[in-house]
Short mmCIF file of C-alpha atoms in Angstrom, two decimals:
data_model
loop_
_atom_site.label_atom_id
_atom_site.label_comp_id
_atom_site.label_asym_id
_atom_site.label_seq_id
_atom_site.Cartn_x
_atom_site.Cartn_y
_atom_site.Cartn_z
CA MET A 1 -1.12 -24.91 -35.52
CA SER A 2 0.88 -23.68 -38.62
CA ALA A 3 3.57 -20.89 -39.06
CA THR A 4 0.81 -19.00 -39.56
CA GLY A 5 -1.53 -19.87 -37.71
CA THR A 6 0.37 -19.25 -34.40
CA VAL A 7 1.54 -15.30 -36.11
CA LEU A 8 -2.02 -14.79 -36.47
CA ALA A 9 -3.06 -16.26 -32.77
CA ALA A 10 -0.27 -13.97 -31.14
CA SER A 11 -1.26 -11.01 -33.55
CA ASP A 12 -4.95 -11.23 -32.01
CA VAL A 13 -3.25 -11.62 -28.91
CA SER A 14 -1.32 -7.84 -29.44
CA ARG A 15 -3.93 -6.14 -30.88
CA THR A 16 -6.75 -7.05 -28.27
CA LEU A 17 -4.37 -6.63 -25.44
CA TYR A 18 -3.05 -3.18 -26.60
CA ALA A 19 -7.46 -2.25 -26.94
CA VAL A 20 -7.98 -3.01 -22.59
CA LEU A 21 -4.82 -0.88 -22.10
CA GLY A 22 -6.65 1.53 -23.93
CA LEU A 23 -10.38 0.58 -22.28
CA GLY A 24 -8.82 0.27 -18.66
CA ALA A 25 -6.21 4.27 -19.15
CA LEU A 26 -9.76 5.72 -20.36
CA ALA A 27 -11.95 4.32 -17.46
CA ALA A 28 -9.00 5.19 -15.22
CA ALA A 29 -9.58 8.55 -16.13
CA VAL A 30 -13.71 8.33 -16.26
CA LEU A 31 -14.57 6.00 -13.13
CA PRO A 32 -13.40 8.33 -9.81
CA ARG A 33 -15.52 10.80 -10.74
CA LEU A 34 -18.50 8.29 -11.51
CA VAL A 35 -17.80 6.56 -7.70
CA ARG A 36 -17.28 9.49 -6.09
CA ARG A 37 -20.74 9.60 -3.59
CA LYS A 38 -21.20 5.66 -4.47
CA PRO A 39 -20.44 2.90 -2.52
CA LEU A 40 -18.76 1.33 -5.48
CA SER A 41 -14.62 2.05 -5.61
CA MET A 42 -12.52 2.06 -9.02
CA PRO A 43 -10.54 -0.38 -7.46
CA MET A 44 -13.63 -2.73 -7.39
CA VAL A 45 -14.73 -2.27 -10.90
CA PHE A 46 -10.33 -3.06 -12.26
CA LEU A 47 -11.13 -6.45 -10.28
CA ALA A 48 -14.29 -7.12 -11.43
CA ALA A 49 -13.53 -6.96 -15.34
CA GLY A 50 -10.23 -8.51 -14.70
CA ALA A 51 -12.26 -11.41 -12.95
CA LEU A 52 -15.07 -11.04 -15.55
CA CYS A 53 -11.81 -10.91 -18.96
CA GLY A 54 -11.54 -14.70 -17.01
CA LEU A 55 -14.36 -15.86 -17.93
CA LEU A 56 -14.93 -15.01 -21.17
CA PRO A 57 -12.75 -16.49 -24.11
CA LEU A 58 -10.80 -13.60 -24.55
CA PRO A 59 -7.90 -13.50 -26.77
CA LEU A 60 -5.53 -12.12 -23.79
CA PRO A 61 -2.45 -13.63 -21.62
CA ASP A 62 -2.59 -15.89 -19.29
CA VAL A 63 -1.22 -14.30 -15.24
CA ASP A 64 0.82 -16.97 -13.72
CA PRO A 65 2.44 -14.96 -10.87
CA VAL A 66 4.71 -17.51 -10.04
CA ALA A 67 5.63 -18.26 -12.91
CA ASN A 68 6.73 -14.31 -13.45
CA GLY A 69 7.60 -14.14 -10.77
CA VAL A 70 10.64 -11.59 -11.16
CA TRP A 71 7.57 -8.65 -13.59
CA VAL A 72 5.40 -8.85 -10.95
CA GLU A 73 8.05 -8.04 -8.31
CA HIS A 74 8.83 -4.82 -10.15
CA VAL A 75 5.71 -3.57 -11.28
CA THR A 76 4.21 -3.60 -7.60
CA GLU A 77 7.09 -2.13 -6.60
CA ILE A 78 7.26 0.46 -9.16
CA CYS A 79 3.71 0.45 -7.81
CA VAL A 80 4.30 0.62 -3.99
CA ILE A 81 6.75 3.63 -4.71
CA VAL A 82 5.22 5.92 -6.36
CA SER A 83 2.38 6.06 -4.26
CA LEU A 84 3.86 6.14 -1.16
CA MET A 85 5.51 9.20 -2.91
CA GLY A 86 2.19 10.40 -3.92
CA ALA A 87 0.97 9.82 0.47
CA GLY A 88 4.03 11.54 1.36
CA LEU A 89 2.99 14.82 -0.05
CA ALA A 90 -0.52 14.58 0.45
CA LEU A 91 -0.21 15.03 3.70
CA ASN A 92 -0.07 18.54 5.20
CA ARG A 93 0.42 18.28 9.00
CA PRO A 94 3.74 18.86 10.02
CA PHE A 95 6.20 15.68 11.30
CA GLY A 96 5.84 15.21 15.38
CA TRP A 97 5.43 12.67 17.26
CA ARG A 98 2.32 14.27 19.44
CA ALA A 99 1.07 15.74 16.01
CA TRP A 100 1.47 11.72 14.21
CA ALA A 101 0.10 9.93 17.59
CA GLY A 102 -2.39 8.05 15.55
CA PRO A 103 0.43 6.19 12.91
CA TRP A 104 2.21 6.10 15.63
CA ARG A 105 0.12 3.98 18.14
CA LEU A 106 -1.03 1.64 14.51
CA ILE A 107 2.70 0.90 13.57
CA GLY A 108 4.16 0.54 16.82
CA VAL A 109 1.13 -1.87 18.44
CA THR A 110 -1.25 -2.66 15.53
CA LEU A 111 1.41 -3.94 12.52
CA PRO A 112 3.27 -6.55 14.26
CA LEU A 113 0.81 -7.36 16.60
CA THR A 114 -1.34 -8.27 13.09
CA VAL A 115 1.75 -9.72 12.05
CA ALA A 116 1.79 -12.17 14.94
CA THR A 117 -1.62 -12.46 15.06
CA THR A 118 -2.07 -13.98 11.53
CA ALA A 119 1.09 -15.83 11.45
CA VAL A 120 -0.79 -17.94 14.47
CA LEU A 121 -3.84 -18.21 12.51
CA ALA A 122 -2.00 -19.69 9.51
CA TRP A 123 -0.06 -22.18 11.28
CA LEU A 124 -3.42 -23.79 13.43
CA LEU A 125 -5.81 -23.15 10.34
CA LEU A 126 -3.24 -24.40 7.55
CA ASP A 127 -0.83 -26.27 9.39
CA TRP A 128 1.84 -24.28 7.46
CA PRO A 129 5.59 -24.26 8.94
CA TRP A 130 6.57 -21.58 11.26
CA ALA A 131 8.43 -19.45 8.62
CA CYS A 132 5.35 -19.61 5.44
CA ALA A 133 3.09 -18.69 8.35
CA LEU A 134 5.39 -15.97 9.52
CA LEU A 135 5.39 -14.89 5.84
CA ILE A 136 2.61 -15.01 5.19
CA GLY A 137 1.26 -12.98 8.87
CA ALA A 138 3.95 -10.34 7.38
CA LEU A 139 2.94 -9.86 3.74
CA LEU A 140 -0.35 -9.34 5.08
CA ALA A 141 0.02 -6.97 7.68
CA PRO A 142 0.59 -3.33 5.52
CA THR A 143 -1.63 -1.04 4.50
CA ASP A 144 -3.32 0.70 1.57
CA PRO A 145 -5.42 3.61 1.55
CA VAL A 146 -4.84 4.19 -2.05
CA LEU A 147 -7.38 1.72 -3.01
CA ALA A 148 -9.85 3.27 -1.55
CA ALA A 149 -9.84 7.09 -1.73
CA GLU A 150 -12.38 8.35 0.52
CA VAL A 151 -10.31 6.82 3.73
CA ARG A 152 -7.17 9.43 2.55
CA VAL A 153 -6.18 12.33 2.62
CA GLY A 154 -6.42 14.49 -0.75
CA GLU A 155 -4.69 16.99 -2.56
CA PRO A 156 -1.75 18.50 -0.60
CA THR A 157 -3.25 22.32 0.46
CA ASP A 158 -1.53 24.80 2.78
CA ASP A 159 -3.68 24.41 5.89
CA GLU A 160 -2.09 22.45 8.26
CA ASP A 161 -5.50 21.85 10.76
CA ASP A 162 -7.61 20.09 6.50
CA GLU A 163 -7.24 16.84 7.17
CA ASP A 164 -9.60 14.79 9.93
CA GLU A 165 -7.78 12.64 12.37
CA VAL A 166 -9.16 9.45 10.71
CA ARG A 167 -7.89 10.07 7.04
CA PHE A 168 -5.23 11.71 7.89
CA THR A 169 -4.07 8.31 9.93
CA LEU A 170 -4.64 6.53 7.64
CA THR A 171 -2.93 7.51 4.76
CA ALA A 172 0.54 8.23 7.08
CA GLU A 173 -0.10 4.80 8.68
CA ALA A 174 0.17 3.26 4.99
CA GLY A 175 3.07 5.24 4.29
CA LEU A 176 4.95 4.24 7.11
CA ASN A 177 4.39 0.49 7.64
CA ASP A 178 4.90 -0.60 3.49
CA GLY A 179 8.58 0.04 4.31
CA LEU A 180 8.09 -1.02 8.45
CA ALA A 181 7.10 -4.86 7.30
CA PHE A 182 10.65 -5.50 5.62
CA PRO A 183 11.81 -6.44 8.78
CA PHE A 184 8.97 -9.49 9.20
CA VAL A 185 10.14 -10.75 6.10
CA LEU A 186 13.57 -10.76 6.05
CA ALA A 187 12.25 -13.10 9.84
CA ALA A 188 10.34 -14.98 7.85
CA LEU A 189 13.09 -15.77 4.99
CA ALA A 190 15.34 -16.33 7.90
CA LEU A 191 13.21 -18.74 9.70
CA ALA A 192 13.16 -20.48 6.31
CA ALA A 193 16.86 -20.70 5.71
CA ALA A 194 17.35 -22.22 9.37
CA GLY A 195 15.10 -24.95 8.23
CA GLY A 196 12.77 -23.60 10.40
CA SER A 197 14.52 -23.64 13.50
CA TRP A 198 14.02 -20.60 15.84
CA ALA A 199 17.24 -20.85 17.94
CA ALA A 200 19.22 -20.97 14.31
CA VAL A 201 18.34 -17.91 13.45
CA ASP A 202 20.72 -15.03 14.21
CA TRP A 203 18.29 -12.57 16.25
CA ALA A 204 20.03 -10.33 17.88
CA ARG A 205 21.29 -9.74 13.85
CA TRP A 206 17.96 -9.37 12.91
CA PHE A 207 17.16 -7.00 15.44
CA GLY A 208 20.14 -5.25 15.15
CA VAL A 209 20.58 -4.51 11.33
CA ASP A 210 17.03 -5.92 9.64
CA LEU A 211 14.67 -4.07 12.16
CA LEU A 212 16.92 -0.54 13.19
CA ALA A 213 20.16 -0.10 10.79
CA LYS A 214 18.16 -1.03 7.29
CA ALA A 215 15.04 1.32 9.09
CA ALA A 216 17.65 4.12 9.81
CA ILE A 217 19.79 4.58 6.89
CA GLY A 218 16.13 4.51 5.28
CA VAL A 219 15.12 8.21 7.47
CA ALA A 220 18.57 9.00 7.03
CA VAL A 221 18.11 8.82 3.09
CA GLY A 222 14.73 10.23 2.85
CA LEU A 223 15.58 13.39 5.25
CA VAL A 224 19.11 14.49 3.50
CA LEU A 225 17.51 13.91 -0.21
CA GLY A 226 14.36 15.60 0.42
CA ARG A 227 15.82 18.25 2.05
CA LEU A 228 18.14 18.82 -0.91
CA LEU A 229 15.45 18.26 -3.04
CA GLY A 230 13.50 20.87 -1.17
CA ARG A 231 16.07 23.51 -1.35
CA MET A 232 16.23 23.05 -4.88
CA PHE A 233 13.34 23.14 -6.62
CA PHE A 234 12.33 26.09 -4.28
CA ARG A 235 14.95 28.67 -2.96
CA ALA A 236 17.95 27.82 -5.46
CA GLY A 237 19.72 30.81 -6.22
CA ALA A 238 19.37 29.63 -10.34
CA SER A 239 15.90 29.97 -12.05
CA SER A 240 17.03 26.89 -14.53
CA LEU A 241 17.26 25.26 -10.95
CA ARG A 242 14.62 26.30 -8.82
CA LEU A 243 11.71 23.73 -10.45
CA SER A 244 9.01 24.89 -8.59
CA GLU A 245 8.74 27.61 -10.89
CA HIS A 246 8.07 25.58 -13.90
CA MET A 247 5.23 23.45 -13.00
CA GLU A 248 6.46 20.35 -13.99
CA GLY A 249 4.70 17.01 -12.19
CA PHE A 250 7.28 13.96 -13.71
CA VAL A 251 9.84 15.58 -11.15
CA ALA A 252 7.97 13.63 -8.68
CA LEU A 253 9.63 10.35 -10.57
CA ALA A 254 12.84 11.47 -10.22
CA ALA A 255 12.46 12.24 -6.59
CA THR A 256 10.75 9.04 -6.36
CA PHE A 257 13.37 6.84 -7.97
CA LEU A 258 16.15 8.73 -6.53
CA SER A 259 15.14 8.35 -3.14
CA TYR A 260 14.23 4.65 -3.46
CA GLY A 261 17.80 3.67 -5.41
CA LEU A 262 20.00 5.76 -3.14
CA ALA A 263 18.24 4.04 -0.25
CA GLU A 264 18.59 0.77 -1.69
CA LEU A 265 22.05 1.16 -2.38
CA ALA A 266 23.10 1.67 1.15
CA ARG A 267 21.90 -1.10 1.70
CA GLY A 268 18.41 0.34 4.06
CA TYR A 269 14.60 0.01 3.16
CA GLY A 270 13.72 2.51 -0.29
CA PHE A 271 10.40 2.28 1.11
CA VAL A 272 11.13 4.77 4.41
CA ALA A 273 13.73 6.67 2.07
CA VAL A 274 10.58 7.40 -0.65
CA PHE A 275 8.23 8.50 1.87
CA VAL A 276 10.35 10.03 3.80
CA THR A 277 11.19 12.00 1.25
CA ALA A 278 7.99 13.08 0.07
CA CYS A 279 7.74 14.53 4.01
CA ALA A 280 10.28 16.46 3.56
CA VAL A 281 9.95 17.91 0.19
CA ARG A 282 6.28 18.48 1.44
CA ALA A 283 8.44 20.34 4.25
CA ALA A 284 10.36 22.05 2.80
CA GLU A 285 7.55 25.37 1.55
CA ARG A 286 3.80 23.64 2.42
CA GLY A 287 1.94 26.24 1.40
CA HIS A 288 3.73 26.38 -2.62
CA GLY A 289 0.78 25.42 -5.61
CA TYR A 290 3.58 23.32 -6.60
CA HIS A 291 2.97 20.52 -4.47
CA LYS A 292 -0.17 19.52 -6.02
CA VAL A 293 1.33 19.68 -9.34
CA LEU A 294 3.96 17.09 -8.10
CA HIS A 295 0.89 14.96 -6.47
CA GLY A 296 -1.58 15.02 -9.16
CA PHE A 297 0.80 13.88 -11.26
CA THR A 298 2.17 10.74 -8.77
CA GLU A 299 -1.67 10.29 -8.62
CA GLN A 300 -2.01 9.75 -12.38
CA ILE A 301 0.79 7.04 -12.61
CA GLU A 302 -0.51 5.11 -8.98
CA ARG A 303 -4.05 5.42 -10.44
CA LEU A 304 -3.13 3.26 -13.96
CA LEU A 305 -0.29 0.98 -12.15
CA THR A 306 -3.33 0.24 -9.39
CA ALA A 307 -5.81 -0.59 -12.55
CA GLY A 308 -3.80 -2.69 -14.53
CA LEU A 309 -2.06 -4.42 -11.75
CA LEU A 310 -6.30 -5.23 -9.62
CA PHE A 311 -7.02 -6.09 -13.78
CA LEU A 312 -4.44 -8.73 -13.24
CA LEU A 313 -5.17 -9.95 -10.01
CA GLY A 314 -9.12 -10.53 -10.57
CA HIS A 315 -8.16 -12.39 -13.66
CA TYR A 316 -4.97 -14.32 -12.28
CA LEU A 317 -8.36 -15.35 -9.61
CA ILE A 318 -10.77 -16.52 -12.06
CA THR A 319 -8.19 -18.30 -14.30
CA ASP A 320 -6.26 -20.00 -11.17
CA GLY A 321 -6.38 -18.58 -7.65
CA LEU A 322 -9.63 -19.67 -7.07
CA ALA A 323 -8.82 -23.07 -7.44
CA ALA A 324 -6.19 -22.85 -4.98
CA LEU A 325 -8.44 -21.62 -2.28
CA THR A 326 -9.55 -23.33 0.18
CA TRP A 327 -12.01 -22.80 3.44
CA GLN A 328 -9.43 -22.63 6.05
CA MET A 329 -7.36 -20.02 3.52
CA VAL A 330 -10.89 -17.91 2.94
CA LEU A 331 -11.43 -18.48 7.00
CA LEU A 332 -8.14 -16.70 7.15
CA ALA A 333 -8.71 -13.91 4.75
CA LEU A 334 -12.37 -12.99 6.27
CA ALA A 335 -10.48 -13.05 10.29
CA LEU A 336 -7.90 -10.66 9.30
CA ILE A 337 -9.55 -7.82 7.60
CA VAL A 338 -12.86 -8.45 10.07
CA VAL A 339 -11.67 -9.64 13.58
CA VAL A 340 -7.76 -9.16 14.03
CA ARG A 341 -7.37 -5.57 12.15
CA PRO A 342 -10.25 -4.00 13.53
CA VAL A 343 -9.21 -5.34 17.43
CA THR A 344 -5.50 -4.82 17.04
CA GLY A 345 -5.94 -1.20 15.24
CA TRP A 346 -8.68 -0.49 18.50
CA ILE A 347 -6.24 -0.91 20.89
CA ALA A 348 -4.02 0.13 19.08
CA GLN A 349 -6.16 3.63 19.93
CA HIS A 350 -6.70 2.64 23.87
CA GLY A 351 -6.76 6.06 25.68
CA PHE A 352 -6.64 7.94 22.06
CA VAL A 353 -7.54 11.08 22.11
CA THR A 354 -10.28 11.38 19.00
CA GLY A 355 -14.07 10.15 20.03
CA PRO A 356 -15.10 6.26 19.58
CA ARG A 357 -16.71 6.40 16.27
CA GLU A 358 -13.29 7.67 14.62
CA ARG A 359 -11.51 4.78 16.45
CA VAL A 360 -13.85 2.65 15.28
CA VAL A 361 -13.38 3.52 11.71
CA THR A 362 -9.75 3.62 11.38
CA ALA A 363 -9.42 0.72 13.43
CA VAL A 364 -11.49 -1.02 10.71
CA PHE A 365 -10.57 0.25 7.18
CA GLY A 366 -7.67 -0.98 7.47
CA LEU A 367 -7.07 -2.45 3.57
CA ARG A 368 -4.41 -4.67 2.05
CA GLY A 369 -3.27 -4.24 -1.65
CA ILE A 370 -0.43 -4.10 -3.95
CA GLY A 371 2.09 -3.93 -0.91
CA SER A 372 1.16 -7.15 0.00
CA LEU A 373 1.69 -8.92 -3.51
CA PHE A 374 5.33 -7.13 -3.93
CA TYR A 375 6.00 -8.85 -0.77
CA LEU A 376 5.11 -11.63 -1.90
CA SER A 377 6.82 -11.94 -4.89
CA TYR A 378 9.74 -10.36 -3.67
CA ALA A 379 10.15 -13.03 -1.07
CA LEU A 380 8.85 -16.15 -3.23
CA GLY A 381 12.46 -15.01 -4.89
CA HIS A 382 14.38 -16.13 -2.92
CA HIS A 383 14.87 -19.74 -1.35
CA GLY A 384 12.86 -21.71 1.23
CA PHE A 385 8.99 -21.21 -0.53
CA ASP A 386 9.09 -22.96 -3.42
CA GLY A 387 6.77 -25.94 -1.87
CA GLN A 388 3.72 -22.89 -1.06
CA ALA A 389 3.92 -20.45 -3.99
CA ARG A 390 0.29 -21.55 -5.67
CA ASP A 391 -0.84 -21.41 -2.04
CA LEU A 392 0.33 -18.43 -1.03
CA TRP A 393 -0.68 -16.05 -4.29
CA ALA A 394 -3.80 -18.09 -3.93
CA LEU A 395 -4.34 -16.82 -0.14
CA THR A 396 -2.82 -12.90 -0.95
CA ALA A 397 -4.48 -12.98 -3.57
CA ALA A 398 -8.35 -13.39 -2.00
CA THR A 399 -7.53 -11.47 1.18
CA VAL A 400 -6.05 -8.75 -1.15
CA ALA A 401 -9.59 -8.80 -3.49
CA LEU A 402 -11.90 -9.66 -0.09
CA SER A 403 -10.66 -6.30 1.13
CA VAL A 404 -11.05 -4.35 -1.27
CA LEU A 405 -14.82 -5.24 -2.13
CA LEU A 406 -15.47 -5.45 1.18
CA HIS A 407 -13.81 -2.15 2.45
CA GLY A 408 -14.66 -0.09 -1.27
CA VAL A 409 -18.35 -0.77 -0.86
CA SER A 410 -18.59 0.25 3.66
CA ALA A 411 -15.93 3.06 2.88
CA THR A 412 -17.91 6.38 1.65
CA PRO A 413 -21.07 5.39 3.81
CA ALA A 414 -18.74 5.24 6.63
CA ILE A 415 -16.64 8.68 5.78
CA ARG A 416 -19.56 10.30 4.70
CA HIS A 417 -21.27 9.36 7.82
CA LEU A 418 -18.49 10.76 9.91
CA ASP A 419 -17.82 14.02 7.83
CA ARG A 420 -21.77 14.41 8.91
CA LEU A 421 -21.54 14.51 11.86
CA ARG A 422 -18.15 16.25 12.24
CA GLU A 423 -20.78 18.79 10.84
CA VAL A 424 -22.80 18.50 14.33
CA ARG A 425 -19.69 18.25 16.71
CA PRO A 426 -16.59 18.41 16.51
CA LEU A 427 -15.21 14.80 16.34
CA ASP A 428 -11.60 15.26 17.18
CA THR A 429 -12.06 15.31 21.05
CA PRO A 430 -14.27 12.76 22.59
CA PRO A 431 -17.96 13.32 23.54
#
């Protein structure tokens, strides 16, 4: 091809990309309202749009998450921390051991059980080394209700009892486990560095540092920064510092990046810090309307990032990912979504105060999403998984896509059914 032809081809790609970006941003604004009461979700539409563009001869750049792992890691990282800030700001219920019993059960029981069960299935079905099997279990364990608006809480209100148990539990679980899955990813990296020998891993250091210390640092940074920001936003002596009076939503991004950066600099878990910061800011002045402004801004940014990433995910699956899939991988992805998560979620809620219908919905709707993509790109940035990189991406992308489709179709009917029953009799108490 001549130099002129090369320039024209590059120009076509650029122009097409701008058009797709503009159309995608417009769709991200319109679609949530169009599909609100339908068995359909915005993520499903963008996933399908990406797949369709992968089938058409459009001048779009190739999507290769293995070759472009650095930018994939950072874009997914930003999407996750923005969604964590939005989730924390949306929760009306004050933090507490009893009030948050549902999320604690899912974090303490469902998360480790999901990691272990998925790892064993990967070892049995795919014949992968234990380090690789543990990695796939760890990165597919976090949930992401952001991908189905029906199963997350709405905007902040001044009513502490305005959230039903299902939406609250799923939203708080996602906010917590996006950070608390990190120790299991680090365990897989340590196992790979030890050549797959369980005995060669320093498990005492993993338990003391990776599991406990880093999580504690994240919580501490989040609490301190959240309280300082809350005092500044709502009770600062100078009017120029009392940002709640100026109603500028982009301050939510400042809190997000500041808490994440400080926690990471302190060698803690930034995901945990962001969520705790959001909860602490929310608690500073729970009934103030500024929370709606902050939450609305983060929701818009989160929606744009999620739409773009799911479009790229659909494009990748059609152009490359599906070719690497095997029937064993598909079986593992289906098993995680329709068996492992529902069973482990039900076990965690044994004896919980909610009724059986709510326990079923909470157990079933553990969506997989952007967090899994981040953890995979993060892990592949370290040594030990180069040989399985394309298989790991194919399995992870297929699992997220299946979750988006299956949960996207079923979330609206299931939650609307619960809402109708709740109007007849409260579902928060056993029948």
